Tab-separated table of N, CA and C in Angstrom:
chain	number	residue	atom	x	y	z
A	705	MET	N	13.943	8.063	19.880
A	705	MET	CA	14.307	10.460	19.684
A	705	MET	C	14.644	10.389	18.704
A	706	VAL	N	13.900	11.381	17.820
A	706	VAL	CA	13.642	12.091	16.501
A	706	VAL	C	14.551	12.744	16.896
A	707	GLU	N	15.455	13.170	14.921
A	707	GLU	CA	15.900	14.085	14.906
A	707	GLU	C	15.874	15.352	14.158
A	708	ASP	N	16.118	16.447	14.015
A	708	ASP	CA	15.557	17.181	12.698
A	708	ASP	C	15.975	16.703	11.646
A	709	GLY	N	15.368	16.626	10.526
A	709	GLY	CA	15.651	16.288	9.103
A	709	GLY	C	15.722	14.791	8.538
A	710	GLU	N	15.238	13.674	10.215
A	710	GLU	CA	14.979	12.516	9.586
A	710	GLU	C	14.143	12.297	8.858
A	711	ILE	N	14.005	11.106	7.833
A	711	ILE	CA	13.007	10.341	7.608
A	711	ILE	C	12.325	10.056	8.045
A	712	GLU	N	10.480	9.830	8.689
A	712	GLU	CA	10.481	8.622	9.156
A	712	GLU	C	9.150	8.309	8.098
A	713	ILE	N	8.132	6.835	9.064
A	713	ILE	CA	6.996	6.644	8.169
A	713	ILE	C	6.489	6.246	9.195
A	714	ILE	N	5.392	7.089	9.527
A	714	ILE	CA	4.252	6.617	10.581
A	714	ILE	C	3.317	5.981	10.218
A	715	GLY	N	2.064	5.526	11.400
A	715	GLY	CA	0.895	5.134	10.440
A	715	GLY	C	-0.166	4.880	11.996
A	716	GLY	N	-0.881	5.114	11.246
A	716	GLY	CA	-2.572	5.911	11.793
A	716	GLY	C	-3.890	6.121	11.687
A	717	MET	N	-4.458	7.236	12.105
A	717	MET	CA	-5.605	7.253	11.969
A	717	MET	C	-6.038	9.059	11.541
A	718	ILE	N	-6.562	9.115	10.283
A	718	ILE	CA	-7.002	11.104	11.099
A	718	ILE	C	-8.190	11.187	11.658
A	719	ILE	N	-6.852	12.320	12.494
A	719	ILE	CA	-8.166	12.358	13.974
A	719	ILE	C	-8.862	13.974	13.781
A	720	GLU	N	-7.960	14.812	12.226
A	720	GLU	CA	-8.210	15.019	12.662
A	720	GLU	C	-7.648	16.558	10.899
A	721	LYS	N	-8.179	17.279	10.520
A	721	LYS	CA	-7.375	17.895	9.562
A	721	LYS	C	-8.164	19.057	10.127
A	722	THR	N	-7.438	20.141	9.270
A	722	THR	CA	-7.498	21.987	9.666
A	722	THR	C	-6.954	22.440	8.454
A	723	THR	N	-7.770	22.796	7.012
A	723	THR	CA	-7.114	23.805	6.269
A	723	THR	C	-6.572	24.593	6.601
A	724	LYS	N	-5.529	25.323	5.623
A	724	LYS	CA	-5.883	26.930	5.689
A	724	LYS	C	-5.663	27.756	4.540
A	725	LEU	N	-5.542	28.868	4.180
A	725	LEU	CA	-5.191	28.901	2.322
A	725	LEU	C	-4.196	29.564	2.961
A	726	THR	N	-2.728	29.430	1.419
A	726	THR	CA	-1.287	31.010	1.844
A	726	THR	C	-1.549	31.665	1.659
A	727	ARG	N	-0.052	32.308	1.523
A	727	ARG	CA	-0.329	33.729	1.110
A	727	ARG	C	-0.837	33.985	-0.741
A	728	THR	N	-0.286	32.925	-1.099
A	728	THR	CA	-0.893	32.846	-2.730
A	728	THR	C	-2.110	31.674	-3.162
A	729	ASN	N	-2.789	31.578	-2.458
A	729	ASN	CA	-3.831	31.919	-2.760
A	729	ASN	C	-4.247	29.541	-3.011
A	730	SER	N	-3.102	29.409	-1.680
A	730	SER	CA	-3.577	27.591	-2.890
A	730	SER	C	-3.627	26.889	-0.948
A	731	MET	N	-3.726	25.182	-1.522
A	731	MET	CA	-4.500	25.661	0.751
A	731	MET	C	-3.779	24.312	0.077
A	732	MET	N	-3.276	24.851	1.787
A	732	MET	CA	-2.428	23.126	2.906
A	732	MET	C	-3.122	22.550	3.907
A	733	ALA	N	-2.620	21.889	4.320
A	733	ALA	CA	-3.763	21.073	5.423
A	733	ALA	C	-2.545	20.532	6.508
A	734	PHE	N	-3.366	20.633	8.168
A	734	PHE	CA	-2.619	20.611	8.935
A	734	PHE	C	-2.820	18.912	9.511
A	735	LEU	N	-2.717	17.760	9.404
A	735	LEU	CA	-3.118	16.376	9.453
A	735	LEU	C	-2.787	16.381	11.464
A	736	THR	N	-3.815	15.889	12.118
A	736	THR	CA	-3.570	14.954	13.368
A	736	THR	C	-3.732	13.061	13.069
A	737	ILE	N	-2.140	12.666	13.223
A	737	ILE	CA	-2.270	11.832	13.593
A	737	ILE	C	-2.250	10.246	14.270
A	738	GLU	N	-3.874	10.248	14.889
A	738	GLU	CA	-3.300	9.539	16.424
A	738	GLU	C	-3.027	7.537	16.118
A	739	ASP	N	-1.685	7.092	17.021
A	739	ASP	CA	-1.856	5.693	16.459
A	739	ASP	C	-1.752	4.970	18.537
A	740	LEU	N	-1.360	4.096	18.649
A	740	LEU	CA	-1.470	3.833	19.786
A	740	LEU	C	-0.446	4.430	21.163
A	741	ALA	N	0.663	5.259	20.229
A	741	ALA	CA	1.456	5.406	21.369
A	741	ALA	C	0.824	6.983	21.143
A	742	GLY	N	-0.248	7.789	20.450
A	742	GLY	CA	-0.185	9.152	20.302
A	742	GLY	C	-0.941	9.836	19.167
A	743	THR	N	-0.529	10.683	19.692
A	743	THR	CA	-0.664	11.784	17.742
A	743	THR	C	0.699	12.501	17.630
A	744	VAL	N	0.897	12.493	16.986
A	744	VAL	CA	1.493	13.599	15.293
A	744	VAL	C	0.967	14.841	14.926
A	745	GLU	N	1.536	15.628	14.464
A	745	GLU	CA	0.775	16.882	12.835
A	745	GLU	C	2.030	16.427	12.366
A	746	VAL	N	1.048	16.569	10.929
A	746	VAL	CA	1.520	16.235	9.774
A	746	VAL	C	0.956	18.021	9.460
A	747	LEU	N	2.327	18.718	8.131
A	747	LEU	CA	2.051	19.599	7.730
A	747	LEU	C	2.176	18.529	6.308
A	748	VAL	N	1.029	19.530	5.740
A	748	VAL	CA	0.649	18.736	4.426
A	748	VAL	C	0.511	20.623	3.323
A	749	PHE	N	1.842	20.260	2.454
A	749	PHE	CA	1.900	21.284	1.812
A	749	PHE	C	1.411	21.623	0.214
A	750	PRO	N	1.117	23.144	-0.669
A	750	PRO	CA	0.393	23.150	-1.276
A	750	PRO	C	0.232	22.321	-2.315
A	751	ARG	N	1.525	21.717	-3.051
A	751	ARG	CA	1.367	20.911	-3.595
A	751	ARG	C	0.834	19.660	-3.650
A	752	ASP	N	1.329	18.601	-1.879
A	752	ASP	CA	0.974	17.781	-2.046
A	752	ASP	C	-0.457	17.549	-1.678
A	753	TYR	N	-1.028	18.508	-0.892
A	753	TYR	CA	-2.770	18.730	-0.681
A	753	TYR	C	-3.209	18.628	-1.811
A	754	GLU	N	-2.928	19.068	-3.429
A	754	GLU	CA	-3.584	19.543	-4.022
A	754	GLU	C	-4.303	17.578	-4.814
A	755	ARG	N	-2.707	16.503	-4.689
A	755	ARG	CA	-1.992	15.458	-5.298
A	755	ARG	C	-3.318	14.100	-4.700
A	756	LEU	N	-3.223	14.894	-2.804
A	756	LEU	CA	-3.218	13.905	-2.196
A	756	LEU	C	-5.689	14.126	-1.825
A	757	ARG	N	-6.017	15.746	-1.535
A	757	ARG	CA	-6.845	16.395	-1.014
A	757	ARG	C	-7.794	15.225	-1.163
A	758	GLU	N	-8.188	13.834	-1.824
A	758	GLU	CA	-8.923	12.660	-1.805
A	758	GLU	C	-9.187	12.151	-0.885
A	759	LYS	N	-7.585	11.349	-0.504
A	759	LYS	CA	-7.059	11.267	0.570
A	759	LYS	C	-6.700	11.157	1.968
A	760	LEU	N	-7.837	12.772	2.151
A	760	LEU	CA	-6.963	13.692	3.397
A	760	LEU	C	-8.026	13.699	4.152
A	761	ILE	N	-8.467	12.259	4.312
A	761	ILE	CA	-9.955	13.011	4.876
A	761	ILE	C	-10.047	11.742	6.817
A	762	GLU	N	-10.823	12.719	7.740
A	762	GLU	CA	-10.933	11.877	8.736
A	762	GLU	C	-10.836	10.758	9.020
A	763	GLU	N	-10.398	9.929	9.883
A	763	GLU	CA	-11.170	9.038	9.550
A	763	GLU	C	-10.316	7.449	8.928
A	764	ASN	N	-9.532	8.087	7.672
A	764	ASN	CA	-8.754	6.855	7.295
A	764	ASN	C	-7.776	6.960	7.805
A	765	LYS	N	-7.568	5.848	7.110
A	765	LYS	CA	-6.528	5.273	8.207
A	765	LYS	C	-4.972	4.747	7.687
A	766	VAL	N	-3.556	5.734	7.161
A	766	VAL	CA	-2.886	5.898	6.471
A	766	VAL	C	-1.884	5.874	7.210
A	767	PHE	N	-1.056	5.043	5.966
A	767	PHE	CA	0.999	5.722	6.563
A	767	PHE	C	1.693	6.351	5.580
A	768	ILE	N	2.026	7.899	6.547
A	768	ILE	CA	2.599	8.756	5.754
A	768	ILE	C	4.165	8.785	6.348
A	769	LYS	N	4.633	9.161	5.087
A	769	LYS	CA	6.098	9.616	5.243
A	769	LYS	C	6.556	10.612	4.971
A	770	GLY	N	7.763	11.366	5.603
A	770	GLY	CA	7.721	11.958	5.372
A	770	GLY	C	9.217	12.802	6.198
A	771	LYS	N	9.325	13.586	6.366
A	771	LYS	CA	11.226	14.830	7.431
A	771	LYS	C	10.497	14.931	8.332
A	772	VAL	N	10.970	15.234	9.653
A	772	VAL	CA	11.033	15.359	11.400
A	772	VAL	C	11.797	17.234	10.839
A	773	THR	N	10.985	17.791	11.352
A	773	THR	CA	11.170	19.059	11.855
A	773	THR	C	10.902	19.226	12.864
A	774	VAL	N	12.298	19.681	14.034
A	774	VAL	CA	11.480	20.078	15.123
A	774	VAL	C	12.024	20.923	15.854
A	775	GLU	N	11.358	21.833	16.927
A	775	GLU	CA	11.339	23.606	17.425
A	775	GLU	C	11.930	23.222	18.757
A	776	GLU	N	13.047	24.440	19.155
A	776	GLU	CA	12.367	23.896	20.887
A	776	GLU	C	11.405	24.402	21.538
A	777	GLU	N	11.281	23.143	22.638
A	777	GLU	CA	9.775	23.761	22.656
A	777	GLU	C	8.631	23.364	22.366
A	778	LYS	N	9.116	22.118	21.457
A	778	LYS	CA	7.387	22.247	20.643
A	778	LYS	C	8.072	20.529	20.327
A	779	PRO	N	7.058	19.732	20.252
A	779	PRO	CA	6.052	18.598	19.873
A	779	PRO	C	6.666	18.778	18.499
A	780	ALA	N	7.685	17.327	18.318
A	780	ALA	CA	8.777	17.801	16.904
A	780	ALA	C	7.019	17.000	15.532
A	781	LYS	N	7.126	17.894	14.540
A	781	LYS	CA	6.216	17.645	13.453
A	781	LYS	C	7.109	16.966	12.126
A	782	LEU	N	5.678	16.161	11.329
A	782	LEU	CA	6.155	15.797	10.261
A	782	LEU	C	5.222	16.382	8.992
A	783	ILE	N	6.593	17.029	8.719
A	783	ILE	CA	6.347	18.064	6.530
A	783	ILE	C	6.561	16.424	6.245
A	784	LEU	N	5.258	15.365	5.368
A	784	LEU	CA	4.513	15.419	4.172
A	784	LEU	C	5.183	14.771	2.765
A	785	GLN	N	6.021	14.384	2.944
A	785	GLN	CA	6.166	13.342	1.753
A	785	GLN	C	6.002	12.544	0.759
A	786	GLU	N	4.734	11.555	1.196
A	786	GLU	CA	3.703	10.721	0.737
A	786	GLU	C	3.257	9.644	1.552
A	787	LEU	N	2.006	9.705	1.328
A	787	LEU	CA	1.000	9.485	1.623
A	787	LEU	C	0.022	7.980	1.312
A	788	ILE	N	0.044	6.607	1.887
A	788	ILE	CA	-0.309	6.026	1.425
A	788	ILE	C	-1.334	4.586	2.232
A	789	PRO	N	-2.683	4.808	1.961
A	789	PRO	CA	-3.839	4.176	2.722
A	789	PRO	C	-3.632	3.119	2.673
A	790	PHE	N	-4.078	2.147	4.370
A	790	PHE	CA	-3.982	1.076	5.319
A	790	PHE	C	-4.104	0.172	3.600
A	791	ASP	N	-5.386	0.695	2.818
A	791	ASP	CA	-6.214	-0.247	1.303
A	791	ASP	C	-5.161	-0.634	0.569
A	792	GLU	N	-4.570	0.227	0.190
A	792	GLU	CA	-3.837	-0.087	-0.877
A	792	GLU	C	-1.915	0.112	-0.292
A	793	ILE	N	-1.106	-0.689	0.501
A	793	ILE	CA	-0.101	-0.827	-0.055
A	793	ILE	C	-0.193	-1.558	-0.447
A	794	PRO	N	0.662	-2.795	-1.063
A	794	PRO	CA	1.606	-2.887	-2.375
A	794	PRO	C	1.654	-4.813	-2.152
A	795	LYS	N	0.821	-5.603	-2.589
A	795	LYS	CA	0.154	-6.876	-2.169
A	795	LYS	C	1.306	-7.446	-3.225
A	796	GLU	N	1.681	-8.701	-3.017
A	796	GLU	CA	1.759	-9.999	-3.702
A	796	GLU	C	1.124	-11.625	-3.354
A	797	LEU	N	0.170	-12.040	-4.891
A	797	LEU	CA	-0.691	-13.093	-4.445
A	797	LEU	C	0.199	-13.900	-5.120
A	798	TRP	N	0.825	-15.220	-3.731
A	798	TRP	CA	1.492	-15.768	-4.174
A	798	TRP	C	0.743	-17.428	-4.395
A	799	VAL	N	0.562	-17.859	-5.730
A	799	VAL	CA	0.046	-19.383	-5.806
A	799	VAL	C	0.780	-20.698	-6.258
A	800	GLN	N	1.109	-22.076	-5.640
A	800	GLN	CA	1.479	-22.654	-5.161
A	800	GLN	C	1.421	-23.900	-6.115
A	801	TYR	N	1.984	-24.244	-7.077
A	801	TYR	CA	1.370	-25.393	-8.085
A	801	TYR	C	2.330	-26.627	-7.523
A	802	PRO	N	2.420	-27.973	-7.491
A	802	PRO	CA	3.195	-29.040	-7.034
A	802	PRO	C	4.129	-29.401	-7.850
A	803	SER	N	3.864	-28.901	-9.662
A	803	SER	CA	4.973	-28.526	-10.324
A	803	SER	C	4.791	-27.851	-12.111
A	804	ILE	N	5.708	-27.985	-12.239
A	804	ILE	CA	5.373	-27.013	-14.159
A	804	ILE	C	4.459	-27.387	-14.350
A	805	GLU	N	4.168	-29.030	-14.879
A	805	GLU	CA	3.560	-29.526	-14.883
A	805	GLU	C	1.320	-29.357	-14.742
A	806	GLU	N	1.297	-29.196	-13.237
A	806	GLU	CA	0.199	-29.137	-12.826
A	806	GLU	C	-0.168	-27.382	-12.761
A	807	TYR	N	0.822	-26.763	-13.449
A	807	TYR	CA	1.022	-25.391	-13.805
A	807	TYR	C	0.221	-25.035	-15.184
A	808	ARG	N	0.856	-26.310	-16.348
A	808	ARG	CA	0.682	-25.634	-17.567
A	808	ARG	C	-0.562	-26.446	-17.669
A	809	ALA	N	-1.136	-27.178	-16.990
A	809	ALA	CA	-2.360	-27.722	-17.503
A	809	ALA	C	-3.495	-26.822	-16.821
A	810	LYS	N	-3.680	-26.021	-15.968
A	810	LYS	CA	-4.395	-25.107	-14.872
A	810	LYS	C	-4.363	-23.792	-15.134
A	811	GLU	N	-3.201	-23.423	-15.901
A	811	GLU	CA	-2.177	-22.087	-16.088
A	811	GLU	C	-3.879	-21.412	-16.376
A	812	GLN	N	-4.815	-22.169	-18.123
A	812	GLN	CA	-5.801	-21.344	-19.079
A	812	GLN	C	-6.575	-20.835	-17.645
A	813	GLU	N	-7.235	-21.857	-17.112
A	813	GLU	CA	-8.445	-21.010	-15.943
A	813	GLU	C	-7.345	-20.526	-14.607
A	814	LEU	N	-6.397	-20.081	-14.345
A	814	LEU	CA	-5.872	-19.670	-13.543
A	814	LEU	C	-6.218	-18.491	-13.701
A	815	PHE	N	-6.195	-17.919	-15.137
A	815	PHE	CA	-5.100	-16.826	-16.483
A	815	PHE	C	-6.684	-16.450	-16.297
A	816	LYS	N	-7.591	-17.027	-16.323
A	816	LYS	CA	-9.297	-16.434	-16.625
A	816	LYS	C	-9.677	-16.331	-15.891
A	817	LEU	N	-9.685	-17.039	-14.373
A	817	LEU	CA	-9.869	-16.038	-12.751
A	817	LEU	C	-9.394	-15.231	-12.910
A	818	LEU	N	-8.258	-14.541	-12.903
A	818	LEU	CA	-7.445	-13.583	-12.811
A	818	LEU	C	-7.499	-12.134	-13.858
A	819	SER	N	-7.988	-12.788	-15.306
A	819	SER	CA	-8.261	-11.147	-15.814
A	819	SER	C	-9.588	-10.609	-15.248
A	820	ILE	N	-10.765	-11.353	-14.227
A	820	ILE	CA	-11.712	-10.509	-14.184
A	820	ILE	C	-11.293	-9.321	-12.952
A	821	SER	N	-10.086	-9.288	-12.565
A	821	SER	CA	-9.477	-8.450	-11.592
A	821	SER	C	-8.781	-7.804	-12.603
A	822	ASP	N	-8.017	-5.949	-12.073
A	822	ASP	CA	-7.415	-5.614	-12.058
A	822	ASP	C	-7.090	-4.120	-11.448
A	823	GLY	N	-5.765	-4.471	-11.677
A	823	GLY	CA	-5.188	-3.663	-9.885
A	823	GLY	C	-4.207	-3.319	-9.819
A	824	ASN	N	-3.325	-3.275	-8.758
A	824	ASN	CA	-1.844	-2.942	-8.776
A	824	ASN	C	-0.786	-4.375	-7.797
A	825	ASP	N	-1.981	-5.529	-7.715
A	825	ASP	CA	-1.535	-6.213	-6.764
A	825	ASP	C	-0.876	-7.225	-7.821
A	826	ARG	N	0.526	-7.875	-7.527
A	826	ARG	CA	1.581	-8.302	-8.546
A	826	ARG	C	1.215	-9.661	-8.056
A	827	VAL	N	1.470	-10.888	-9.120
A	827	VAL	CA	0.980	-12.704	-8.820
A	827	VAL	C	2.344	-12.981	-8.948
A	828	VAL	N	2.066	-13.452	-8.370
A	828	VAL	CA	3.595	-14.313	-8.337
A	828	VAL	C	3.001	-15.944	-8.364
A	829	ILE	N	4.007	-17.365	-9.706
A	829	ILE	CA	3.680	-18.421	-9.752
A	829	ILE	C	4.948	-19.179	-9.291
A	830	TYR	N	4.294	-20.017	-8.339
A	830	TYR	CA	5.423	-20.966	-7.392
A	830	TYR	C	5.415	-21.929	-7.687
A	831	CYS	N	6.220	-22.840	-8.301
A	831	CYS	CA	6.139	-24.676	-9.132
A	831	CYS	C	6.866	-25.723	-7.668
A	832	GLN	N	6.702	-26.090	-6.765
A	832	GLN	CA	7.038	-26.688	-5.767
A	832	GLN	C	8.281	-28.050	-5.834
A	833	LYS	N	8.279	-28.470	-7.021
A	833	LYS	CA	9.303	-29.445	-7.131
A	833	LYS	C	10.409	-28.917	-8.328
A	834	GLU	N	10.484	-28.192	-8.770
A	834	GLU	CA	11.209	-27.513	-9.438
A	834	GLU	C	12.385	-25.926	-8.527
A	835	LYS	N	11.463	-25.784	-7.613
A	835	LYS	CA	11.360	-25.082	-6.356
A	835	LYS	C	11.741	-23.360	-8.063
A	836	LYS	N	10.665	-23.295	-8.439
A	836	LYS	CA	10.225	-22.083	-9.459
A	836	LYS	C	9.895	-21.227	-9.517
A	837	ARG	N	10.000	-20.014	-9.354
A	837	ARG	CA	8.861	-18.950	-9.247
A	837	ARG	C	8.927	-17.671	-10.366
A	838	LYS	N	7.646	-17.383	-10.599
A	838	LYS	CA	7.455	-16.817	-12.010
A	838	LYS	C	6.783	-15.616	-11.063
A	839	LEU	N	7.507	-14.344	-11.684
A	839	LEU	CA	6.592	-13.077	-11.417
A	839	LEU	C	5.612	-12.553	-13.114
A	840	LEU	N	4.338	-12.594	-13.006
A	840	LEU	CA	4.103	-12.292	-13.572
A	840	LEU	C	3.818	-11.081	-13.900
A	841	PRO	N	3.787	-10.525	-15.783
A	841	PRO	CA	4.107	-9.418	-15.946
A	841	PRO	C	2.758	-8.566	-15.540
A	842	ARG	N	3.005	-7.125	-15.599
A	842	ARG	CA	2.447	-6.071	-14.973
A	842	ARG	C	0.663	-5.744	-15.696
A	843	SER	N	0.593	-6.801	-16.770
A	843	SER	CA	-0.545	-6.659	-17.680
A	843	SER	C	-1.360	-7.158	-16.544
A	844	CYS	N	-1.240	-8.402	-15.799
A	844	CYS	CA	-1.655	-9.522	-15.197
A	844	CYS	C	-2.181	-9.058	-13.428
A	845	ASN	N	-1.614	-8.019	-13.325
A	845	ASN	CA	-1.300	-7.374	-11.887
A	845	ASN	C	-3.200	-7.118	-11.545
A	846	ILE	N	-3.100	-7.182	-10.747
A	846	ILE	CA	-4.954	-8.180	-10.063
A	846	ILE	C	-5.392	-7.052	-8.857
A	847	HIS	N	-6.502	-6.614	-8.129
A	847	HIS	CA	-6.914	-6.225	-7.224
A	847	HIS	C	-7.271	-7.419	-6.435
A	848	LEU	N	-7.054	-7.391	-5.038
A	848	LEU	CA	-7.187	-9.046	-3.882
A	848	LEU	C	-8.029	-8.256	-2.953
A	849	SER	N	-8.618	-9.169	-3.696
A	849	SER	CA	-10.559	-8.965	-3.543
A	849	SER	C	-11.195	-10.122	-2.583
A	850	SER	N	-11.295	-10.095	-0.989
A	850	SER	CA	-12.173	-11.589	-0.984
A	850	SER	C	-12.857	-12.407	-1.755
A	851	ARG	N	-13.698	-11.384	-1.965
A	851	ARG	CA	-14.014	-12.511	-2.810
A	851	ARG	C	-13.044	-13.642	-4.640
A	852	LEU	N	-12.031	-12.373	-5.105
A	852	LEU	CA	-10.672	-13.561	-5.384
A	852	LEU	C	-10.402	-14.948	-5.160
A	853	LEU	N	-9.965	-13.563	-3.698
A	853	LEU	CA	-9.048	-15.310	-2.916
A	853	LEU	C	-9.783	-15.953	-2.576
A	854	ASP	N	-11.156	-15.923	-2.173
A	854	ASP	CA	-12.052	-17.076	-2.281
A	854	ASP	C	-12.028	-18.380	-3.868
A	855	GLU	N	-12.181	-17.584	-4.760
A	855	GLU	CA	-12.392	-18.256	-5.972
A	855	GLU	C	-10.827	-19.323	-6.027
A	856	LEU	N	-9.803	-18.780	-6.145
A	856	LEU	CA	-8.488	-18.756	-5.714
A	856	LEU	C	-8.459	-20.029	-4.847
A	857	SER	N	-8.247	-19.876	-4.080
A	857	SER	CA	-9.055	-20.912	-3.158
A	857	SER	C	-9.664	-22.074	-3.075
A	858	HIS	N	-10.448	-21.812	-4.062
A	858	HIS	CA	-11.614	-22.981	-4.302
A	858	HIS	C	-10.552	-23.594	-5.231
A	859	LEU	N	-9.167	-23.000	-6.213
A	859	LEU	CA	-9.712	-23.686	-8.251
A	859	LEU	C	-8.033	-24.171	-6.803
A	860	CYS	N	-7.153	-23.404	-6.684
A	860	CYS	CA	-6.429	-23.550	-5.921
A	860	CYS	C	-5.671	-24.555	-4.753
A	861	GLY	N	-6.828	-24.699	-4.343
A	861	GLY	CA	-6.426	-24.855	-2.288
A	861	GLY	C	-6.016	-24.266	-1.832
A	862	LYS	N	-6.774	-23.748	-0.761
A	862	LYS	CA	-6.371	-22.556	-0.242
A	862	LYS	C	-5.003	-22.609	0.560
A	863	GLU	N	-4.242	-23.839	0.996
A	863	GLU	CA	-2.368	-23.983	1.678
A	863	GLU	C	-2.259	-23.397	0.304
A	864	ASN	N	-2.330	-23.670	-1.109
A	864	ASN	CA	-1.321	-23.002	-2.425
A	864	ASN	C	-1.778	-21.533	-2.445
A	865	ILE	N	-2.294	-20.861	-1.488
A	865	ILE	CA	-2.735	-19.408	-2.075
A	865	ILE	C	-1.910	-18.852	-0.544
A	866	ALA	N	-1.572	-17.812	-0.953
A	866	ALA	CA	-0.222	-16.509	0.054
A	866	ALA	C	-0.334	-15.611	0.129
A	867	VAL	N	-0.255	-14.565	0.825
A	867	VAL	CA	-1.651	-12.790	-0.091
A	867	VAL	C	0.329	-12.125	0.953
A	868	ILE	N	1.914	-11.544	0.453
A	868	ILE	CA	2.352	-11.107	1.278
A	868	ILE	C	2.250	-9.664	1.269
A	869	GLU	N	2.433	-8.783	2.432
A	869	GLU	CA	2.014	-7.382	2.086
A	869	GLU	C	3.298	-6.215	1.377
A	870	LYS	N	3.530	-5.842	1.121
A	870	LYS	CA	4.906	-5.341	0.943
A	870	LYS	C	5.829	-3.824	2.072
A	871	SER	N	6.442	-3.814	1.470
A	871	SER	CA	7.680	-2.299	2.074
A	871	SER	C	6.737	-1.665	1.832
A	872	ILE	N	6.400	-0.373	2.344
A	872	ILE	CA	6.048	0.367	2.149
A	872	ILE	C	7.185	1.424	1.831
A	873	GLU	N	8.496	1.235	2.543
A	873	GLU	CA	9.599	2.337	2.564
A	873	GLU	C	10.711	2.157	1.479
A	874	LYS	N	11.423	3.407	1.437
A	874	LYS	CA	12.121	2.806	-0.465
A	874	LYS	C	13.133	2.955	-0.568
């Protein structure tokens, strides 16, 4: 049971979108999000509608963080605060090396491969022998694609590559 005013995160598919012009001539939307448990109505107020309009498309799979609003005798609704499409969930790529020496010997090759991809996913280097990890600077962020993962697996060995999806809760 959810309470009025609580902040919740739901995930599902946008199965219906209705737009409405407000009294101030701004657009807002009502979304129906469906997951395995049912449906939830999500209200998208004008400032969020303008910011997110290209992501508010039927059949998009999204996570929505919002404030619960409960009225008597009506199903609870969610007022959108944040929306993240499933494919934009932040990730970390972990690349493991047996030792710092091994990493340093292959560092240039790794950076050359990483430089062909640009995105928001972080890269972490882990050196097993020393039990040390190094989070690469944001300037080395990548977009994790299957092609990049294949090339990294070929370069470092599939068993030395891991992808971790980060929490969307803040």
